[in-house]
Short mmCIF file of C-alpha atoms in Angstrom, two decimals:
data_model
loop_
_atom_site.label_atom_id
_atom_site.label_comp_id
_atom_site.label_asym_id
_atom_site.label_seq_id
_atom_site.Cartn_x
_atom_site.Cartn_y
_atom_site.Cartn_z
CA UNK A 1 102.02 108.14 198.00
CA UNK A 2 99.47 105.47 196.76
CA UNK A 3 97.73 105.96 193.45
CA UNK A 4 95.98 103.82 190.97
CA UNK A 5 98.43 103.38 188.24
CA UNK A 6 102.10 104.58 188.15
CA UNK A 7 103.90 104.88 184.39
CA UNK A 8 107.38 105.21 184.01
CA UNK A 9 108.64 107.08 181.11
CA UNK A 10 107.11 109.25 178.34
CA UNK A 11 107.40 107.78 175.15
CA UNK A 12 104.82 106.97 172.83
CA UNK A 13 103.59 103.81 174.81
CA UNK A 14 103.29 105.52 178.10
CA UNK A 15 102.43 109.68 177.30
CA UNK A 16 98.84 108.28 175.38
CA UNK A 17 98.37 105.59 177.73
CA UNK A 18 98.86 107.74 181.03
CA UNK A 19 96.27 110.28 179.64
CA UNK A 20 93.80 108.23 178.88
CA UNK A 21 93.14 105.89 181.79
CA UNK A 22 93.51 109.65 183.90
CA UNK A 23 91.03 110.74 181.56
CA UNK A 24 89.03 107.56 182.51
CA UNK A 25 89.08 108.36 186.11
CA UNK A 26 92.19 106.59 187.23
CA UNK A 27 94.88 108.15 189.42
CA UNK A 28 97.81 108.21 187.30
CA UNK A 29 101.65 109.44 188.26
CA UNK A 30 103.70 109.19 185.03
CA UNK A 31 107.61 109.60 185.32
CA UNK A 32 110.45 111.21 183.21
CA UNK A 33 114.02 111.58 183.89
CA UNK A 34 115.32 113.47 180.58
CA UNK A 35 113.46 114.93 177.93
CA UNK A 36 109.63 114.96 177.53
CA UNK A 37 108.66 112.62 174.88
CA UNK A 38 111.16 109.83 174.70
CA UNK A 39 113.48 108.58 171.83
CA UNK A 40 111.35 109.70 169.32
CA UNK A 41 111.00 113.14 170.01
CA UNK A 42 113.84 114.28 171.24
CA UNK A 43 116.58 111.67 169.36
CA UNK A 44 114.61 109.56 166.64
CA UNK A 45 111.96 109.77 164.42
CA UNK A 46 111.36 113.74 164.73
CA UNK A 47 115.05 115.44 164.69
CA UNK A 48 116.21 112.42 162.08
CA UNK A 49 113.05 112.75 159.50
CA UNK A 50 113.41 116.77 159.93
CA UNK A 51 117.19 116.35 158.74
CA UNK A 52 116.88 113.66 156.64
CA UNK A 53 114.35 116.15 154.83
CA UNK A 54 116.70 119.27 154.79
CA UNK A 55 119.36 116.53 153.21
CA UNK A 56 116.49 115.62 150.37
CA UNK A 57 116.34 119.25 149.52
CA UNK A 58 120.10 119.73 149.07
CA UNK A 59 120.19 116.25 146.69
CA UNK A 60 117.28 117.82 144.77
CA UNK A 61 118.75 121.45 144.12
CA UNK A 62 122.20 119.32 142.92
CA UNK A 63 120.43 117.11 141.01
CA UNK A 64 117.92 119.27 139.38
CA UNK A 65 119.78 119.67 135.92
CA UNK A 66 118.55 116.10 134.94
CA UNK A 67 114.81 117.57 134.93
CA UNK A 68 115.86 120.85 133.24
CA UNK A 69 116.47 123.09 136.03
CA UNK A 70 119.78 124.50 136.78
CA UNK A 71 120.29 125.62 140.43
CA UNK A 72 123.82 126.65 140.73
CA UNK A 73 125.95 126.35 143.41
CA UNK A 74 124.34 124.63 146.38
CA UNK A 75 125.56 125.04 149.54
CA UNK A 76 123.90 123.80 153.16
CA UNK A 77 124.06 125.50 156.21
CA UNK A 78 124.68 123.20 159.03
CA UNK A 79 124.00 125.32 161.84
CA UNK A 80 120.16 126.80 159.70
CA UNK A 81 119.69 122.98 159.83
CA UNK A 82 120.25 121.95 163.45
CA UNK A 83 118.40 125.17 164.51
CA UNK A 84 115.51 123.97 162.32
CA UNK A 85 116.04 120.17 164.08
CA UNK A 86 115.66 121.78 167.40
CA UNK A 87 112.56 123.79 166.58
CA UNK A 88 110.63 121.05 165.12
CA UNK A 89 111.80 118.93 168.72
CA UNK A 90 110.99 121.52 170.60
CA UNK A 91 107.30 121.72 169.08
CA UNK A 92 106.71 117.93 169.44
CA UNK A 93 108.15 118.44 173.05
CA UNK A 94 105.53 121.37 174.32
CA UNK A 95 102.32 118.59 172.52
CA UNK A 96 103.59 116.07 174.83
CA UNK A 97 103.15 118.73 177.93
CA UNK A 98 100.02 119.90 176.36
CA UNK A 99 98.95 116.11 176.22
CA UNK A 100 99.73 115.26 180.06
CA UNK A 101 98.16 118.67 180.87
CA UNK A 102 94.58 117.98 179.80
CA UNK A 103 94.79 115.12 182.00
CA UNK A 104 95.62 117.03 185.23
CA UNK A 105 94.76 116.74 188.14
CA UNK A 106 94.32 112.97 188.02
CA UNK A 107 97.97 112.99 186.03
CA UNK A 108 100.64 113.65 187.76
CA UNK A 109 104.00 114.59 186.03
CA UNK A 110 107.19 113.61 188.40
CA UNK A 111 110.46 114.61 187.26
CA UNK A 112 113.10 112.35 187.95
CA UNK A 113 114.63 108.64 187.69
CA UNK A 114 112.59 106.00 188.77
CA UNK A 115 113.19 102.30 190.54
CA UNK A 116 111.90 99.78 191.89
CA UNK A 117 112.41 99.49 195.63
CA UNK A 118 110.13 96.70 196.04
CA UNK A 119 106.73 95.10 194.21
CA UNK A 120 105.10 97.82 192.62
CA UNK A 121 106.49 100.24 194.40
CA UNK A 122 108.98 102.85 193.34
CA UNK A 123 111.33 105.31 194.37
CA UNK A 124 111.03 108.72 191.96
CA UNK A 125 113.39 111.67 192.71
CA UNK A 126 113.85 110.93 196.72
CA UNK A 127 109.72 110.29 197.25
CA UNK A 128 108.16 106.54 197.51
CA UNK A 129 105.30 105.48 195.41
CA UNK A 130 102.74 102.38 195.43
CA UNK A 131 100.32 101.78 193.05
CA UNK A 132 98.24 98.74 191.72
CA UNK A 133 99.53 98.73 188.12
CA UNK A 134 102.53 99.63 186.97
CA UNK A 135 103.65 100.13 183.76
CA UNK A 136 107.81 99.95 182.12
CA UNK A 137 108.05 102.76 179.07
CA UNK A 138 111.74 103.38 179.37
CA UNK A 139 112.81 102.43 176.04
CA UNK A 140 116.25 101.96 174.57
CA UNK A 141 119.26 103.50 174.10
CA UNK A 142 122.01 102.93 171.23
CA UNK A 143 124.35 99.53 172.00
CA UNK A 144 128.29 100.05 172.58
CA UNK A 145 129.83 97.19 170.88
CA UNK A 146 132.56 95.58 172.70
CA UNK A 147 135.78 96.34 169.55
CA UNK A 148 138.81 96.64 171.17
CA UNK A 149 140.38 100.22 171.51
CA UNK A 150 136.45 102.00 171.06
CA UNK A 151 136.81 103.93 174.59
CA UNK A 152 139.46 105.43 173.76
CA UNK A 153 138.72 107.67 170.65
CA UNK A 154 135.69 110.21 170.42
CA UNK A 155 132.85 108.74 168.92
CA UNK A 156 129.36 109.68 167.86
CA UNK A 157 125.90 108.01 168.11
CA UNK A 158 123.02 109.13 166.67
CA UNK A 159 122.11 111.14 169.44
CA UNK A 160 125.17 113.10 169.35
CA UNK A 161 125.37 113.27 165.66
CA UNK A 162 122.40 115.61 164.85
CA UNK A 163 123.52 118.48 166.81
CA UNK A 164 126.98 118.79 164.58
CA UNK A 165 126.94 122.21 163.52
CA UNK A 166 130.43 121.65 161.07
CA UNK A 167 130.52 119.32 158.85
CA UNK A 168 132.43 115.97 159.50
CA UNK A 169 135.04 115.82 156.38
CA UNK A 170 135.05 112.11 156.26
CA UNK A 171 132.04 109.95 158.52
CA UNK A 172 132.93 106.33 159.26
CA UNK A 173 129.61 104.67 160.03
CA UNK A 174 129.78 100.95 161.85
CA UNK A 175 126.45 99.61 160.83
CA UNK A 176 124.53 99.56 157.92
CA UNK A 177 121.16 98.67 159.40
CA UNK A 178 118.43 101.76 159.33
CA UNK A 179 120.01 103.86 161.30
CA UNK A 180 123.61 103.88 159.97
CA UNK A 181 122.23 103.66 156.11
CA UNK A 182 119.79 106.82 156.90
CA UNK A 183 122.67 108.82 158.65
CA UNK A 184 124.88 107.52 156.45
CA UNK A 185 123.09 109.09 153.46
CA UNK A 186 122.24 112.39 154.99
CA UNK A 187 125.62 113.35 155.83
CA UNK A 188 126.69 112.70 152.27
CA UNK A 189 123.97 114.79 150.78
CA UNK A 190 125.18 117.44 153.01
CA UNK A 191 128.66 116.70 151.47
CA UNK A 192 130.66 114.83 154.07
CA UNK A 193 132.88 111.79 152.67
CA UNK A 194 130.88 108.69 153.72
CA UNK A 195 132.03 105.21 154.30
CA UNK A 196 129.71 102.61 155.80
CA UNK A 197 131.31 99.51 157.66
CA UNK A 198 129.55 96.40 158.53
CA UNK A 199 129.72 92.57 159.04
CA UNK A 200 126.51 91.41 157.07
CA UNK A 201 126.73 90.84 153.32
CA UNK A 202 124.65 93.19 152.69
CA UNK A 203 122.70 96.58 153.87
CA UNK A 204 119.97 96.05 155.77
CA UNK A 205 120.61 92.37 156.24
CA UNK A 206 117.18 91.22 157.43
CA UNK A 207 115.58 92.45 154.79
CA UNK A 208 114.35 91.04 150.94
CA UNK A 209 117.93 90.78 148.74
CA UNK A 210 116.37 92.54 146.00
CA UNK A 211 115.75 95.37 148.51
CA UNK A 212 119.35 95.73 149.77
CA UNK A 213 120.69 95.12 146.81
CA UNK A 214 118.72 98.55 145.14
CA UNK A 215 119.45 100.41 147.69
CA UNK A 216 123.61 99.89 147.58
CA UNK A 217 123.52 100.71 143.84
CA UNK A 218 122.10 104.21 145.15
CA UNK A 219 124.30 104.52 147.71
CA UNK A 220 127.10 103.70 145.23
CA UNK A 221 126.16 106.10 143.08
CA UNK A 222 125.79 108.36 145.30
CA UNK A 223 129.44 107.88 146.44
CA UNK A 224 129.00 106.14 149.70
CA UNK A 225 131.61 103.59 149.70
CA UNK A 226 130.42 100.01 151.29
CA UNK A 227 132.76 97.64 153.23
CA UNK A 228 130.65 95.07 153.46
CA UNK A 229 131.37 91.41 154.90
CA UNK A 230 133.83 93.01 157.03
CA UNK A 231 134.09 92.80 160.99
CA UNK A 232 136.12 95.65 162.91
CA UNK A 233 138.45 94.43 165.21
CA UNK A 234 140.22 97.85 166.46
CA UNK A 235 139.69 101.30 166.69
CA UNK A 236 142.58 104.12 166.83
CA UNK A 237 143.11 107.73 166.56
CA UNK A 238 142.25 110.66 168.69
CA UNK A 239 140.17 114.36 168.55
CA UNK A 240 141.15 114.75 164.55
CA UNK A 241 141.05 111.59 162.88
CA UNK A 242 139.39 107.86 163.63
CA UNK A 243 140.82 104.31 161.60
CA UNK A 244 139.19 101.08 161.99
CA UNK A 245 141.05 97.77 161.79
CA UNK A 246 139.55 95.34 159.96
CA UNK A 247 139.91 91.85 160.28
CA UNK A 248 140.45 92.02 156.57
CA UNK A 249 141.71 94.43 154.26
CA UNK A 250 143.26 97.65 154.92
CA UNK A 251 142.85 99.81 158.11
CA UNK A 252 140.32 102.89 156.59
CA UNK A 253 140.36 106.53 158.66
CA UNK A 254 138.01 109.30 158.65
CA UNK A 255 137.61 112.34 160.57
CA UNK A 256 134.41 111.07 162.77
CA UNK A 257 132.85 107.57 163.97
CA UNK A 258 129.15 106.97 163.88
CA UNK A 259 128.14 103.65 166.00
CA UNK A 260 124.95 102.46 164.98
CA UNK A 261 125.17 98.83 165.67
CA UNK A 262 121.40 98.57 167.57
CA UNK A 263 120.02 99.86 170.74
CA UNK A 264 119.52 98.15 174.10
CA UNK A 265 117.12 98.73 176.22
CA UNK A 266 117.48 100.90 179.45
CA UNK A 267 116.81 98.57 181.97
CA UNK A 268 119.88 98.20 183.86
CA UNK A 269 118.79 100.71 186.31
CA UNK A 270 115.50 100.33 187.01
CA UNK A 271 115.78 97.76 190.17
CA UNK A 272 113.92 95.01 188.09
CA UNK A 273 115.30 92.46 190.56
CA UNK A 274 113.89 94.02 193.46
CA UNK A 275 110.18 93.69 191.70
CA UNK A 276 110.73 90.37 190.74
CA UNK A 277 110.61 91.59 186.88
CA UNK A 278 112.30 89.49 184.99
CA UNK A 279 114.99 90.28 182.59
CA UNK A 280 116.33 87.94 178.90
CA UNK A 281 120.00 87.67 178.20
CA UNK A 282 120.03 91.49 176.39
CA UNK A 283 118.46 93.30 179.42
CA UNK A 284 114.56 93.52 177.48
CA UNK A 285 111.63 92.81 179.98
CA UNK A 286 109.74 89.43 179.09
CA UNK A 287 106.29 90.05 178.34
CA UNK A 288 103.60 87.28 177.32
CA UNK A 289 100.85 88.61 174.35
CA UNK A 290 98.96 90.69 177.45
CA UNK A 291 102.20 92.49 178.06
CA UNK A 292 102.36 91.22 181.70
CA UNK A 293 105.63 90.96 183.29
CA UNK A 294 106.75 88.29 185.97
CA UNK A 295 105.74 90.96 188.44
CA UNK A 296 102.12 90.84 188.98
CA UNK A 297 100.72 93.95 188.25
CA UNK A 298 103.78 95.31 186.49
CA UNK A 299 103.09 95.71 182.76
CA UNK A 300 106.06 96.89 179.91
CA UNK A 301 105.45 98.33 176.70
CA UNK A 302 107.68 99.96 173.97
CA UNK A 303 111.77 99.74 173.34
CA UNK A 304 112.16 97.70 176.65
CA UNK A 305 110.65 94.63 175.27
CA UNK A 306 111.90 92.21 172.60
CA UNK A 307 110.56 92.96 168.89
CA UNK A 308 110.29 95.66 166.55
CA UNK A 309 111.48 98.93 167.88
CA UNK A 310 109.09 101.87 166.14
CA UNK A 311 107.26 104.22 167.43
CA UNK A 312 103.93 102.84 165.63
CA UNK A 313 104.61 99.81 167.56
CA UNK A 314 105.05 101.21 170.31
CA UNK A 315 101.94 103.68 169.94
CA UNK A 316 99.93 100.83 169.32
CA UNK A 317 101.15 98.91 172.63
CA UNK A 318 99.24 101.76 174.45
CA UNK A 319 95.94 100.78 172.54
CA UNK A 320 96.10 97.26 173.00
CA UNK A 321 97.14 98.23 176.83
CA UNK A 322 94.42 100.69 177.49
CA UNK A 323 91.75 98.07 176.42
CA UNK A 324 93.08 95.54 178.32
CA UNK A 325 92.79 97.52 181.51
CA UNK A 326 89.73 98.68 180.81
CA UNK A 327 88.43 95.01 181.02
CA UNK A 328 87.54 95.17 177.08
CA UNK A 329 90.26 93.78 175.13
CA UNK A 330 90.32 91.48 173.04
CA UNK A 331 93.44 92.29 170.98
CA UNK A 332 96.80 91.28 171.78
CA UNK A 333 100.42 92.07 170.97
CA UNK A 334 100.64 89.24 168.61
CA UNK A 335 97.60 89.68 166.86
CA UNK A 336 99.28 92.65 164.12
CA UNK A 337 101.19 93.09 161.53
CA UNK A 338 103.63 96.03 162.04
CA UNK A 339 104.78 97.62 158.84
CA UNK A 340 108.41 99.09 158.62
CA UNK A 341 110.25 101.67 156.63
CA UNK A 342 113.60 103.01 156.21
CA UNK A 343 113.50 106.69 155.71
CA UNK A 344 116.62 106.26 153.15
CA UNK A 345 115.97 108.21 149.76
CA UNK A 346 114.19 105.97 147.97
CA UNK A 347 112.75 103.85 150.80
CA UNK A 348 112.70 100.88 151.87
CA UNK A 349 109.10 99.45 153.52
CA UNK A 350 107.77 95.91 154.00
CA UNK A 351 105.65 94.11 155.90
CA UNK A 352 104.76 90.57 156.44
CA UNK A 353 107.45 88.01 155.73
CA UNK A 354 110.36 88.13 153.71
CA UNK A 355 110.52 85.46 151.18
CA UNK A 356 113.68 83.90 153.61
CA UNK A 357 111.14 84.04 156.57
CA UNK A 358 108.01 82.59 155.01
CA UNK A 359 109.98 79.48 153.53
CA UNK A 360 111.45 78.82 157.09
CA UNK A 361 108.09 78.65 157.94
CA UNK A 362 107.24 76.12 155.50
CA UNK A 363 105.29 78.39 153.43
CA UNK A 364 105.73 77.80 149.45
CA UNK A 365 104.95 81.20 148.18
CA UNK A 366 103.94 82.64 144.45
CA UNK A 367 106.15 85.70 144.10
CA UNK A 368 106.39 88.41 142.09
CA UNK A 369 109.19 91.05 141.50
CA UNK A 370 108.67 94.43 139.61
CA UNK A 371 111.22 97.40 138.84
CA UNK A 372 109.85 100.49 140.45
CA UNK A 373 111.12 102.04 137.46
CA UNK A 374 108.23 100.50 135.55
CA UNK A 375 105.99 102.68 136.85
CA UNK A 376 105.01 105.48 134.61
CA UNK A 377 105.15 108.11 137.35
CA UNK A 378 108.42 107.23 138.73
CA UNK A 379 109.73 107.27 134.95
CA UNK A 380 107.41 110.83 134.89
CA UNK A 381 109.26 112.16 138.40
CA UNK A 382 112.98 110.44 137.36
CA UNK A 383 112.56 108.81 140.16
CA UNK A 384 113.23 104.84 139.26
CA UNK A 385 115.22 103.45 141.64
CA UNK A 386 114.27 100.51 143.48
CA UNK A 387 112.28 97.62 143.37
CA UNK A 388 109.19 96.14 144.86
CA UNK A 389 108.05 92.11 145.35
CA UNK A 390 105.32 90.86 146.76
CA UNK A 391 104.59 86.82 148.30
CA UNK A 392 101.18 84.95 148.25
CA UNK A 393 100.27 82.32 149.62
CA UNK A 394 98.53 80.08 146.43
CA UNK A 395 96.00 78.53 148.12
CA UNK A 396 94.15 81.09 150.17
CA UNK A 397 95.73 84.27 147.52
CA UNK A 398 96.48 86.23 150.99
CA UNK A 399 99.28 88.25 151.07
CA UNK A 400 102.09 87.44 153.37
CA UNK A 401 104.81 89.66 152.79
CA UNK A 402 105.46 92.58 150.84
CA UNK A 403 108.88 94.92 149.92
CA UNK A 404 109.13 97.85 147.92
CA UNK A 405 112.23 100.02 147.33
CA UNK A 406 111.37 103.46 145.96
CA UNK A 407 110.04 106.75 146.11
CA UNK A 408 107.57 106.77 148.67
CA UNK A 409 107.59 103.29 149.64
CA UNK A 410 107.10 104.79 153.37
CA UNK A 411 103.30 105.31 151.95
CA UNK A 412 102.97 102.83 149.46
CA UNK A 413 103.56 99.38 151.79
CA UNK A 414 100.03 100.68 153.66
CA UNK A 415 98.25 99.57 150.38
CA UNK A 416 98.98 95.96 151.89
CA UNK A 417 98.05 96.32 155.27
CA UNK A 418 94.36 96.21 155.82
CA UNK A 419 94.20 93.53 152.91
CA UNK A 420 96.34 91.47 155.33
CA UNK A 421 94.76 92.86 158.59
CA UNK A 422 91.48 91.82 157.10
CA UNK A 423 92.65 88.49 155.94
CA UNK A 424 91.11 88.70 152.22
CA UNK A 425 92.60 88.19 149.03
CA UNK A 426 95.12 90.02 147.22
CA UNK A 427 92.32 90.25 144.49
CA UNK A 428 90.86 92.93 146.56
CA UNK A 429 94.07 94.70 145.10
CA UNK A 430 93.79 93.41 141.63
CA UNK A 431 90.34 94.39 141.15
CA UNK A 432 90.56 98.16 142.36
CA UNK A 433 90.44 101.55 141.02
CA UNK A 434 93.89 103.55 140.63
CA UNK A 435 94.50 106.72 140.01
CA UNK A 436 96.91 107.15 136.71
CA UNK A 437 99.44 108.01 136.68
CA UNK A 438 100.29 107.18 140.59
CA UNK A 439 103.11 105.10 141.93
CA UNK A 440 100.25 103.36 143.92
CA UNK A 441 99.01 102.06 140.26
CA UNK A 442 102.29 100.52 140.09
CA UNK A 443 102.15 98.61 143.05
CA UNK A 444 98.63 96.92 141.96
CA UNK A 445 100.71 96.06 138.40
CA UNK A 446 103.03 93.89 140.86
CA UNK A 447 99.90 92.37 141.89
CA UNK A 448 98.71 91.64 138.59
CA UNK A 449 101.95 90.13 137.85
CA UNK A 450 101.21 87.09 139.86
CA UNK A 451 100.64 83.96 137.39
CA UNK A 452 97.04 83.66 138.73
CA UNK A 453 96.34 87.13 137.98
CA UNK A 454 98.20 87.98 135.16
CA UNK A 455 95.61 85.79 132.92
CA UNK A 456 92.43 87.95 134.07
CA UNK A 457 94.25 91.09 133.26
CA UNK A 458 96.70 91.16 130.23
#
């Protein structure tokens, strides 16, 4: 079968983008092996956030005495909150249908693994299919790291994780990147034992100092233990308990292993040789700034490509994509700033440069650093954890990087972007209207903070 564009997968790069050039009179057959909607329906952002949520709740009944309010006894239904998971993914799921169904009968939905077979041309569940663009959504999947002894114990990823319905008495988690530090936390606030393991100095490694460093006193407090700066070298034990050899220290066990060490993309079976696609040393699909692959005609958005892995990213390939097919264009995959957040309680968001980053790249930056518990509604809300900084460049006074730890941070780090988007200076911030009390109020203060403000402002 010949048709005018054919997408594989259904993530959040190819479900919009397969829609809308049907919608715009294309031919379009878009294919899907598992589950409707891609890692972040079905195993990321949806089922996580929904249980990450259900684990705020518990923390907030426990905790409620420090604000006056006495809860009693909380306990938390695992199964109530997997059902709920599954509901939620299940809703998300059906939109995605909905979605590809306004688009029929120019869309196509073919169920089934697809590969290449030969330039541009694909086999999907035993039928051959040709088109004149083609275009790689098949995302990533979480990385296996090669420790000695690993394939021979039961362990969880983050896939098989959520659907737990009893409790894990004592969660080992190898990684403490966002993944491992949001799992990590929601299966102690549904009161699991948690221990996080991981080789970097510190949470979140790539990240501002300050910002790790806030969010393992919370952790700490919290009772999480952290083995940082340590490498595992083994792994032991069978159905009812797990230990981890380190390559210092003592062995530590625990009932279950969470791996959450990165994701790698799932390219491996998708006959990229045989369309002359070519593959870097960890399996992603080079793209240049247009997202064109070696293969002409073949395009790849989303997980399978090297940079940030987030659905916004990804969501925003399709828009760059789709305008760039359309012969419009004019924006590329290096012309944005993609803002990130951990969904840890309190957050961690940045975007731009890290203060590490921007001096690498010879940039001499005026910083600030404020205590998110200067804000008067964190103080109002107990809620003053964390910590937020902010780097300008002193010539121009545009922003290039900011971090804040703390409630709502998630929100908070969009106050940046369309002052960098736009290019202008951070006195656009400065000189603003905030609401009081707000934590956004707080974030201008860091602002002000900045020698060259602080004299304009008191």
């Amino acid at each position: 079968m010949h048709v005018d564009v054919i997408v594989i997968g259904t993530g959040q790069a190819g479900v919009p983008l397969a829609a809308r050039l049907a919608e715009a009179g294309r031919r379009v057959v878009i294919a899907e092996r598992k589950a409707l909607g891609g890692t972040c329906v079905n195993y990321g952002c949806t089922p996580t956030k929904t249980m990450v949520a259900s684990a705020h709740a518990a923390h907030v009944a426990r905790t409620a005495g420090r604000l006056g309010v006495k809860a009693g006894t909380v306990t938390v239904d695992m199964a109530a909150v997997v059902r709920r998971k599954d509901r939620i993914v299940r809703q998300w799921r059906d939109g995605v249908r909905k979605r590809l169904g306004k688009a029929a009968p120019r869309l196509t939905l073919v169920r089934g693994h697809a590969r290449f077979v030969g330039p541009r041309r694909l086999e999907i569940a035993g039928e051959r299919y040709e088109a004149g663009i083609v275009v790689v959504d098949v995302g990533a999947r979480p990385a296996v790291p090669p420790v000695p002894g690993l394939d021979g114990v039961p362990w969880l990823d983050n896939t098989r994780a959520m659907p737990l319905r009893r409790l894990p008495a004592h969660l080992l988690v190898l990684g403490g990147g966002y993944i491992g530090c949001e799992f990590a936390q929601m299966f102690r606030r549904f009161g699991a034992r948690v221990t996080v393991v991981d080789r970097a100095e510190h949470l979140l490694a790539t990240e501002e100092p300050e910002a790790s460093a806030a969010l393992e006193e919370v952790f700490r407090d919290e009772g999480i233990r952290l083995l940082l700066k340590a490498t595992v070298a083994s792994v032991s034990g069978g159905a009812r308990a797990v230990t981890l050899g380190l390559d210092r220290g003592r062995p530590v066990s625990g009932s279950h292993l969470l791996v959450a060490v990165g994701r790698r993309p799932n390219t491996g079976d998708l006959g990229a040789e045989a369309a002359g696609i070519r593959l870097d040393a960890n399996g992603y699909i080079e793209v240049d700034e247009r997202y064109r692959t070696s293969a002409e005609g073949v395009y790849a958005v989303g997980d399978c490509t090297p940079g940030p892995q987030f659905t916004h990213a990804a969501w925003d390939d399709h828009r760059i994509l789709f305008d760039l097919l359309q012969g419009r264009g004019t924006r590329t995959r290096n012309d944005r700033l993609i803002p990130i957040t951990a969904f840890t309680d309190p957050q961690v968001a940045r975007i731009g440069l890290t203060e590490r980053d921007a001096r690498a790249r010879g940039h001499t930056p005026a910083t600030a650093t404020m205590a998110f518990g200067e804000i008067a509604r964190a103080v109002e809300t107990d809620q003053t954890a964390g910590t937020m900084k902010i780097l300008l460049d002193p010539q121009t006074e545009k922003v290039l990087g900011a971090s804040i730890v703390g409630a709502e941070a998630g929100e908070l780090i969009h106050i940046f972007a369309p002052v960098m988007a736009a290019g202008v200076s951070a006195r656009a911030i400065v000189d603003g209207e905030y609401v009081h009390p707000t934590f956004a109020e707080g974030v201008q203060s860091l602002v002000r903070s900045l020698p060259r403000y602080a004299m304009d402002h008191g």
